[in-house]
Coordinates of C-alpha atoms in Angstrom, one line a residue:
M1 CA -20.0 -89.9 -20.8
T2 CA -20.5 -86.4 -19.2
D3 CA -18.3 -83.7 -20.6
R4 CA -16.2 -83.7 -17.4
A5 CA -15.7 -87.4 -17.9
V6 CA -14.6 -87.0 -21.4
R7 CA -12.1 -84.3 -20.5
R8 CA -10.7 -86.4 -17.7
R9 CA -10.3 -89.2 -20.1
R10 CA -8.6 -87.3 -22.7
R11 CA -6.2 -85.9 -20.0
A12 CA -5.5 -89.4 -18.8
L13 CA -4.6 -90.6 -22.4
F14 CA -2.2 -87.7 -22.8
L15 CA -0.5 -89.0 -19.6
L16 CA -0.6 -92.4 -20.7
F17 CA 1.3 -91.4 -24.0
F18 CA 3.6 -89.2 -22.0
L19 CA 4.7 -92.1 -19.8
P20 CA 6.4 -94.3 -22.3
G21 CA 8.0 -91.2 -23.8
I22 CA 9.8 -90.5 -20.6
A23 CA 10.8 -94.2 -20.1
M24 CA 11.9 -94.6 -23.6
S25 CA 14.2 -91.5 -23.7
S26 CA 15.4 -92.4 -20.2
W27 CA 16.7 -95.7 -21.7
V28 CA 18.1 -94.1 -24.9
T29 CA 20.1 -91.4 -23.1
R30 CA 21.8 -94.2 -21.1
T31 CA 22.7 -96.5 -24.0
P32 CA 26.3 -95.3 -24.2
D33 CA 26.8 -96.1 -20.5
V34 CA 25.0 -99.4 -20.7
R35 CA 27.0 -100.4 -23.7
D36 CA 30.3 -99.6 -21.8
Q37 CA 29.2 -101.3 -18.7
L38 CA 28.4 -104.4 -20.7
G39 CA 31.5 -104.2 -22.7
L40 CA 29.7 -104.7 -26.1
S41 CA 30.6 -103.8 -29.5
T42 CA 28.2 -101.9 -31.9
G43 CA 27.1 -105.1 -33.5
Q44 CA 26.5 -106.8 -30.2
M45 CA 24.7 -103.8 -28.9
G46 CA 22.3 -104.4 -32.0
L47 CA 21.8 -107.9 -31.0
V48 CA 20.7 -106.6 -27.5
L49 CA 18.3 -104.2 -29.0
F50 CA 16.7 -106.9 -31.0
G51 CA 15.0 -108.0 -27.8
L52 CA 13.0 -104.7 -28.1
S53 CA 12.0 -105.6 -31.5
I54 CA 11.0 -109.2 -30.6
G55 CA 8.9 -108.1 -27.6
S56 CA 7.3 -105.1 -29.8
M57 CA 6.3 -107.4 -32.5
I58 CA 4.6 -109.8 -30.0
G59 CA 2.8 -107.1 -28.4
I60 CA 1.6 -105.6 -31.8
L61 CA 0.3 -108.8 -33.0
C62 CA -1.6 -109.7 -29.8
S63 CA -2.9 -106.2 -29.1
G64 CA -5.9 -106.0 -31.7
R65 CA -7.2 -109.4 -30.7
F66 CA -6.9 -108.6 -26.9
V67 CA -8.6 -105.1 -27.4
S68 CA -11.4 -106.8 -29.4
R69 CA -12.0 -109.3 -26.5
F70 CA -11.5 -107.3 -23.3
G71 CA -11.4 -103.7 -24.3
T72 CA -8.7 -101.0 -24.3
R73 CA -8.5 -100.4 -20.5
P74 CA -7.0 -103.8 -19.3
V75 CA -4.6 -103.8 -22.5
I76 CA -3.4 -100.4 -21.7
A77 CA -3.0 -101.3 -18.0
L78 CA -1.1 -104.5 -18.9
G79 CA 1.3 -102.8 -21.7
T80 CA 2.1 -100.0 -19.3
A81 CA 2.9 -102.3 -16.5
L82 CA 5.3 -104.2 -18.8
I83 CA 7.1 -100.9 -19.8
I84 CA 7.7 -100.2 -16.1
A85 CA 8.9 -103.8 -15.3
G86 CA 11.1 -103.7 -18.4
T87 CA 12.6 -100.4 -17.2
V88 CA 13.4 -101.9 -13.9
V89 CA 15.0 -105.2 -15.5
I90 CA 17.0 -103.0 -17.8
G91 CA 18.5 -101.2 -14.8
L92 CA 19.1 -104.5 -13.1
G93 CA 21.0 -105.8 -16.1
S94 CA 23.2 -102.8 -16.4
A95 CA 24.1 -103.1 -12.6
V96 CA 24.9 -106.8 -12.6
P97 CA 26.1 -106.3 -15.6
S98 CA 24.3 -108.9 -17.9
A99 CA 23.6 -108.6 -21.4
P100 CA 20.8 -111.2 -21.4
L101 CA 19.1 -109.5 -18.6
V102 CA 19.1 -106.1 -20.4
T103 CA 17.8 -108.0 -23.6
A104 CA 15.0 -109.6 -21.5
G105 CA 14.2 -106.1 -20.0
L106 CA 14.0 -104.7 -23.6
C107 CA 11.8 -107.4 -24.7
L108 CA 9.3 -106.7 -21.8
F109 CA 9.5 -103.0 -22.6
G110 CA 8.9 -103.7 -26.3
A111 CA 5.9 -105.8 -25.5
G112 CA 4.4 -103.1 -23.4
M113 CA 5.0 -100.5 -26.1
G114 CA 3.8 -102.6 -28.9
G115 CA 0.5 -103.5 -27.2
G116 CA -0.2 -100.7 -25.0
E117 CA 0.2 -97.9 -27.5
V118 CA -2.0 -99.5 -30.0
A119 CA -4.8 -99.7 -27.4
I120 CA -4.4 -96.0 -26.4
N121 CA -4.7 -95.1 -30.2
V122 CA -7.8 -97.1 -30.2
D123 CA -9.1 -95.2 -27.0
G124 CA -8.0 -91.8 -28.4
A125 CA -9.9 -92.4 -31.7
D126 CA -13.0 -93.3 -29.7
V127 CA -12.6 -89.9 -27.9
E128 CA -12.3 -88.3 -31.3
R129 CA -15.6 -90.0 -32.2
I130 CA -17.4 -88.5 -29.2
T131 CA -16.0 -85.0 -29.1
G132 CA -15.5 -84.5 -32.9
T133 CA -12.2 -83.0 -32.4
A134 CA -8.7 -84.3 -33.2
V135 CA -7.0 -85.9 -30.4
L136 CA -4.3 -88.3 -31.9
P137 CA -1.9 -85.7 -33.1
T138 CA -1.8 -84.4 -29.5
L139 CA -1.5 -87.8 -28.2
H140 CA 1.7 -88.4 -30.2
G141 CA 2.9 -84.9 -29.3
C142 CA 2.6 -85.9 -25.6
F143 CA 5.0 -88.9 -26.4
S144 CA 7.5 -86.6 -27.9
L145 CA 7.1 -84.2 -25.0
G146 CA 7.8 -87.0 -22.6
T147 CA 11.0 -87.9 -24.7
V148 CA 12.2 -84.3 -24.2
I149 CA 11.7 -84.3 -20.4
G150 CA 12.9 -87.9 -20.0
G151 CA 16.0 -87.0 -22.2
S152 CA 16.6 -83.8 -20.3
A153 CA 16.5 -85.7 -16.9
G154 CA 18.9 -88.4 -18.4
M155 CA 21.3 -85.8 -19.5
A156 CA 21.3 -84.4 -16.0
A157 CA 21.8 -87.9 -14.4
I158 CA 24.7 -88.5 -16.7
A159 CA 26.3 -85.1 -15.7
A160 CA 25.7 -85.9 -12.0
A161 CA 27.3 -89.4 -12.6
V162 CA 24.1 -91.1 -11.4
P163 CA 24.4 -94.8 -12.1
A164 CA 22.1 -96.0 -14.8
H165 CA 20.3 -98.6 -12.7
W166 CA 19.3 -96.0 -10.0
H167 CA 18.2 -93.6 -12.8
L168 CA 15.9 -96.2 -14.4
T169 CA 14.6 -97.3 -11.0
V170 CA 13.5 -93.8 -10.2
I171 CA 11.7 -93.5 -13.6
A172 CA 9.9 -96.7 -13.0
L173 CA 8.6 -95.5 -9.6
V174 CA 7.4 -92.3 -11.1
A175 CA 5.8 -94.1 -14.0
T176 CA 3.8 -96.4 -11.7
G177 CA 2.4 -93.4 -10.0
M178 CA 1.3 -91.9 -13.4
L179 CA -0.3 -95.1 -14.3
V180 CA -2.3 -95.6 -11.2
H181 CA -3.5 -91.9 -11.3
A182 CA -4.4 -92.2 -15.1
L183 CA -6.0 -95.5 -15.3
R184 CA -9.1 -94.6 -13.2
A185 CA -10.3 -92.1 -15.9
V186 CA -10.2 -94.7 -18.8
P187 CA -13.6 -96.3 -19.1
A188 CA -14.1 -100.1 -19.5
G189 CA -15.4 -101.8 -22.8
T190 CA -14.0 -99.5 -25.4
G191 CA -12.9 -101.4 -28.5
I192 CA -14.7 -104.7 -27.6
S193 CA -16.0 -106.3 -30.8
A194 CA -19.7 -107.5 -30.9
A195 CA -18.5 -110.3 -33.2
P196 CA -14.6 -110.7 -33.2
S197 CA -13.2 -112.5 -36.2
M198 CA -11.9 -116.0 -35.5
P199 CA -9.9 -118.2 -37.7
G200 CA -11.8 -120.7 -39.8
P201 CA -14.0 -121.2 -42.9
G202 CA -16.7 -118.5 -43.6
P203 CA -17.3 -115.7 -45.8
G204 CA -17.5 -113.0 -43.0
P205 CA -16.6 -109.4 -43.7
A206 CA -13.3 -109.4 -41.8
R207 CA -12.1 -112.4 -43.8
R208 CA -13.0 -110.7 -47.2
S209 CA -11.4 -107.5 -46.2
K210 CA -7.8 -108.9 -45.7
P211 CA -7.1 -109.8 -49.2
Q212 CA -8.7 -106.5 -50.5
V213 CA -6.4 -104.6 -48.1
W214 CA -3.3 -106.2 -49.5
K215 CA -4.4 -105.6 -53.0
D216 CA -4.8 -101.8 -52.5
R217 CA -1.8 -100.2 -54.2
K218 CA -2.4 -96.9 -52.7
L219 CA -2.6 -98.3 -49.2
L220 CA 0.6 -100.2 -49.7
L221 CA 2.3 -96.8 -50.8
I222 CA 1.0 -95.2 -47.5
G223 CA 2.6 -98.3 -45.8
A224 CA 6.0 -97.4 -47.6
I225 CA 5.7 -93.9 -46.3
V226 CA 5.1 -95.0 -42.8
L227 CA 8.0 -97.5 -43.1
A228 CA 10.4 -94.9 -44.2
M229 CA 9.6 -92.3 -41.7
A230 CA 9.2 -94.7 -38.8
L231 CA 12.7 -95.9 -39.6
A232 CA 14.0 -92.4 -39.5
E233 CA 12.4 -92.0 -35.9
G234 CA 13.4 -95.3 -34.7
A235 CA 17.0 -94.9 -35.9
A236 CA 17.3 -91.8 -33.9
N237 CA 15.6 -93.2 -30.7
D238 CA 17.9 -96.1 -30.6
W239 CA 21.3 -94.9 -32.1
L240 CA 21.5 -91.0 -32.0
P241 CA 23.5 -90.5 -28.6
L242 CA 26.0 -93.3 -29.8
L243 CA 26.1 -91.8 -33.3
M244 CA 27.1 -88.5 -32.0
V245 CA 29.5 -90.0 -29.4
D246 CA 31.2 -92.6 -31.8
G247 CA 30.6 -90.7 -35.1
H248 CA 31.3 -87.1 -34.2
G249 CA 33.4 -87.3 -31.0
L250 CA 31.0 -85.9 -28.6
D251 CA 30.9 -87.0 -24.8
A252 CA 28.0 -89.0 -23.5
A253 CA 26.4 -85.9 -22.0
M254 CA 26.6 -83.8 -25.2
G255 CA 25.4 -86.9 -27.2
S256 CA 22.4 -87.0 -24.8
L257 CA 21.8 -83.2 -25.4
V258 CA 21.7 -83.7 -29.1
Y259 CA 19.0 -86.3 -28.7
V260 CA 17.1 -84.0 -26.5
G261 CA 17.2 -81.6 -29.4
F262 CA 15.8 -84.2 -31.6
A263 CA 12.9 -85.0 -29.2
A264 CA 12.1 -81.4 -29.0
A265 CA 12.0 -81.0 -32.8
M266 CA 9.7 -83.9 -32.9
T267 CA 7.5 -82.4 -30.2
L268 CA 7.2 -79.1 -32.1
G269 CA 6.4 -80.9 -35.3
R270 CA 3.7 -83.0 -33.8
F271 CA 1.9 -80.1 -31.8
S272 CA 2.1 -77.9 -34.8
G273 CA 1.2 -80.6 -37.4
G274 CA -2.5 -79.8 -37.4
F275 CA -2.1 -76.2 -38.6
F276 CA 0.1 -77.2 -41.5
L277 CA -2.1 -80.2 -42.5
G278 CA -5.3 -77.8 -42.4
R279 CA -3.4 -75.4 -44.6
F280 CA -1.5 -77.4 -47.1
G281 CA -2.9 -81.0 -47.0
R282 CA -1.3 -84.4 -46.3
A283 CA 0.7 -84.8 -49.4
A284 CA 2.6 -81.6 -49.1
V285 CA 3.3 -82.0 -45.5
V286 CA 4.7 -85.6 -46.0
R287 CA 6.8 -84.2 -48.8
A288 CA 8.1 -81.3 -46.8
S289 CA 8.7 -83.7 -43.9
A290 CA 10.6 -86.1 -46.1
V291 CA 12.8 -83.4 -47.5
S292 CA 13.6 -82.1 -44.0
G293 CA 14.4 -85.5 -42.7
A294 CA 16.6 -86.2 -45.8
A295 CA 18.6 -83.2 -45.3
G296 CA 19.1 -83.5 -41.8
L297 CA 20.3 -87.0 -42.2
L298 CA 22.6 -85.9 -45.1
L299 CA 24.4 -83.5 -43.0
V300 CA 24.8 -85.7 -40.1
I301 CA 26.1 -88.6 -42.1
F302 CA 28.5 -86.6 -44.4
S303 CA 29.5 -83.5 -42.4
D304 CA 32.7 -83.6 -40.4
N305 CA 31.8 -80.7 -38.2
A306 CA 30.1 -81.8 -35.0
G307 CA 28.3 -78.4 -34.7
V308 CA 26.7 -78.7 -38.0
A309 CA 25.8 -82.4 -37.5
A310 CA 24.2 -81.6 -34.2
T311 CA 22.1 -78.6 -35.7
A312 CA 21.2 -81.0 -38.7
V313 CA 19.6 -83.3 -36.0
L314 CA 16.9 -80.7 -35.5
F315 CA 15.9 -81.0 -39.3
W316 CA 16.0 -84.8 -38.9
G317 CA 13.5 -84.6 -35.9
L318 CA 11.2 -82.1 -37.6
G319 CA 11.1 -84.3 -40.6
S320 CA 10.3 -87.5 -38.6
S321 CA 7.7 -86.0 -36.5
L322 CA 4.6 -86.5 -38.7
G323 CA 5.0 -89.5 -40.8
F324 CA 3.5 -92.1 -38.3
P325 CA 0.4 -90.3 -37.5
V326 CA -0.3 -88.8 -40.8
A327 CA 0.0 -92.3 -42.3
L328 CA -2.4 -93.7 -39.8
S329 CA -5.0 -90.9 -40.7
A330 CA -4.4 -91.4 -44.4
A331 CA -5.0 -95.3 -44.1
G332 CA -8.2 -94.8 -42.2
D333 CA -9.4 -92.5 -45.2
S334 CA -8.2 -94.8 -47.9
G335 CA -11.3 -97.2 -48.3
P336 CA -13.6 -99.4 -46.4
D337 CA -12.7 -101.6 -43.4
Q338 CA -10.6 -99.1 -41.6
T339 CA -9.7 -101.2 -38.7
A340 CA -7.9 -103.7 -41.2
R341 CA -6.3 -100.7 -43.1
V342 CA -5.0 -98.9 -40.0
S343 CA -3.8 -102.0 -38.5
L344 CA -1.7 -103.0 -41.5
V345 CA -0.2 -99.7 -41.7
A346 CA 0.5 -99.5 -38.0
I347 CA 2.3 -102.9 -38.1
I348 CA 4.4 -101.8 -41.0
G349 CA 5.4 -98.7 -39.1
Y350 CA 6.1 -100.5 -35.8
V351 CA 8.2 -103.2 -37.7
A352 CA 10.3 -100.3 -39.2
F353 CA 10.5 -98.4 -35.9
L354 CA 11.6 -101.3 -33.9
V355 CA 13.3 -104.0 -36.2
G356 CA 15.1 -101.5 -38.4
P357 CA 17.4 -99.9 -35.7
P358 CA 18.9 -103.3 -34.5
A359 CA 19.7 -104.0 -38.2
L360 CA 21.5 -100.7 -38.4
G361 CA 23.5 -102.0 -35.5
F362 CA 24.8 -104.8 -37.7
L363 CA 25.7 -102.4 -40.5
G364 CA 27.3 -100.0 -38.1
D365 CA 29.5 -102.8 -36.8
H366 CA 31.0 -103.3 -40.3
Y367 CA 31.0 -99.8 -41.7
G368 CA 30.4 -97.5 -38.8
L369 CA 27.1 -95.8 -37.6
R370 CA 27.4 -92.8 -39.9
S371 CA 27.7 -95.0 -43.0
A372 CA 24.9 -97.2 -41.7
M373 CA 22.6 -94.2 -41.5
V374 CA 23.0 -94.0 -45.5
A375 CA 20.2 -96.9 -45.5
V376 CA 17.8 -94.6 -43.6
L377 CA 18.6 -91.7 -45.9
V378 CA 17.5 -93.8 -49.0
F379 CA 14.2 -94.8 -47.5
V380 CA 13.4 -91.2 -46.3
A381 CA 14.5 -89.8 -49.9
S382 CA 12.0 -92.4 -51.4
A383 CA 9.2 -91.0 -49.4
I384 CA 9.5 -87.7 -51.2
L385 CA 8.5 -89.4 -54.4
I386 CA 5.6 -91.3 -53.0
A387 CA 4.3 -88.4 -50.8
P388 CA 1.1 -88.0 -52.9
A389 CA -0.2 -91.4 -51.8
A390 CA -1.0 -89.7 -48.4
D391 CA -3.6 -87.6 -50.1
T392 CA -6.7 -89.8 -49.5
H393 CA -9.4 -87.0 -49.2
D394 CA -10.5 -87.6 -52.8
R395 CA -11.2 -91.3 -52.2
T396 CA -14.4 -92.6 -51.5
A397 CA -15.9 -95.8 -50.2
D398 CA -19.3 -96.4 -51.5
G399 CA -19.5 -92.7 -52.5
T400 CA -19.3 -91.6 -48.8
R401 CA -15.8 -91.1 -47.7
D402 CA -14.3 -87.7 -48.1
G403 CA -11.5 -87.0 -45.6
T404 CA -12.9 -88.5 -42.5
A405 CA -10.2 -90.6 -40.8
A406 CA -11.0 -93.4 -38.3
A407 CA -8.5 -95.7 -36.5
V408 CA -11.0 -98.2 -35.2
D409 CA -14.5 -99.7 -35.8
T410 CA -16.6 -100.2 -32.8
P411 CA -20.4 -101.1 -32.5
Q412 CA -21.4 -97.8 -31.6
R413 CA -19.3 -95.8 -34.1
R414 CA -21.0 -93.1 -36.2
Q415 CA -19.6 -91.0 -38.9
P416 CA -19.3 -87.3 -38.3
S417 CA -22.1 -85.6 -40.0
T418 CA -20.8 -82.0 -40.4
D419 CA -18.2 -80.4 -42.5
S420 CA -16.2 -79.1 -39.4
A421 CA -16.1 -82.6 -38.0
E422 CA -14.9 -84.0 -41.3
H423 CA -12.3 -81.1 -41.5
Q424 CA -11.0 -81.7 -37.9
Q425 CA -10.7 -85.5 -38.5
G426 CA -9.1 -85.1 -41.7
D427 CA -6.4 -83.0 -40.1
R428 CA -5.3 -85.6 -37.9
S429 CA -1.6 -86.3 -38.0

C-alpha cells in the first residue's frame, strides 16, 4: 500500500471506532427514559440488557473464524451494519413501547459490537505492522471520544425533550453515512488465514496452542486484570446515568452529564496513555489505574454528597481507560501464538464488559445500584495486587520476544527489526 492509502486506512479505522462510541453513548444516555417508558424495575432492566450480552458473545465467538475466512473488511461492514440496525430497533422498541423489541435491538447491537470491533482491532494491528507505529491506543481513544460526543448530544436531546426513538434514528442515519465513507479505505484480504484451523484430529500448531495458553498462569493473571477493568468500564457504560439518578437524586439530564464526564476522562486516559506507558511501564500504569478506579468507585458508592460522587466519576473513568488495551498488548507479548493469547484475553474482557453489567442489575434490584457497585470495587481493587502480571517485556518466546506486542498473526507478518519499533509497539495500550 502507498503511504497515502495507509493514512486513509488509518483515518477510516479511527472513524469506524468512533462510530460505535457515538451509538453506545446515545443509548446509554437514554436508558433512564427508556426504562421509564417501558415501566421496568432495575432487575427487569438488567434482563433487557442481557440481550446486549447475548448478542455480543455471539459476535465475539464468530468474529475470529469469520475474519480468518473472509478478512476484516466484510466483518467490519457487517458488524457496523448490525450496530446501526440495532440502534433503530431499540428506538422503535422505546416508541411502541416493547421490552422484547428493545432486547432484540440490543442483541443486534451487541452482535455488531462483539464482531466488528474485534475485526477493527485486527486491521489496526496490521496497520501497526506496516507503519511500525502504535495505532491501537488511538483507536480505543476514538471510541471514547465518540462516547463523549454522543453523550453530549444525548444530554442536549434530553434537555430539549426529544423522544428517544427520534434521537436514536438520527444517530443511525449519521452512522450509516460514516460507514459508507470509511469502508472504502479499508482493503480486502487482511486477516485471512492461509490455513485456518478446523475442528478434528490432528497435531497442528493451532490445536497444540490452546492448552498451552490455558496453562499459562501469567496470561490468566492478565485475563484477570482485563476482567476487573472491563467490568468497571462496562458497569459505567450501562448503569452510570441510572446510578446517579436513582442513587444520588440527580435528574436525567444531570445523570447524562456525569456520564459525559466519565467518557471524557476515559478519552483523556487513552490518548495520553502512550506517554505514561513509555515512561513508567505497563505494571505501574495498571496499578495506578486500578487505584484511581477503586478510589472513584469508593466515593461514588459511599459518599452521600452528589457533588463528591459526580467528581469521583472522573477518577473512575481515568482508572478504567487503559485496562483493556494494555491487557491486549501484554497478552500479545506474553509468549508464542499471539492470536490465541490475545483472543483469550479479549473474550475475557468482553465477557466482563457485557455480561457483568446485567448481573449488576439483578443485584441492584435487591440491594440498590450503589450497593451493587461494591462487587465492581472488589474486582478493581484486586487488580492492584496482580498488576505486575502486565509487565511482559522480560518474557521471551524462543529467546526472541522483548516487548513487541501483536494482536494477530497473518501470513505476511514480520517482527519489527529496530529498537524504536519495539519500543513503539511495547507502548501500545
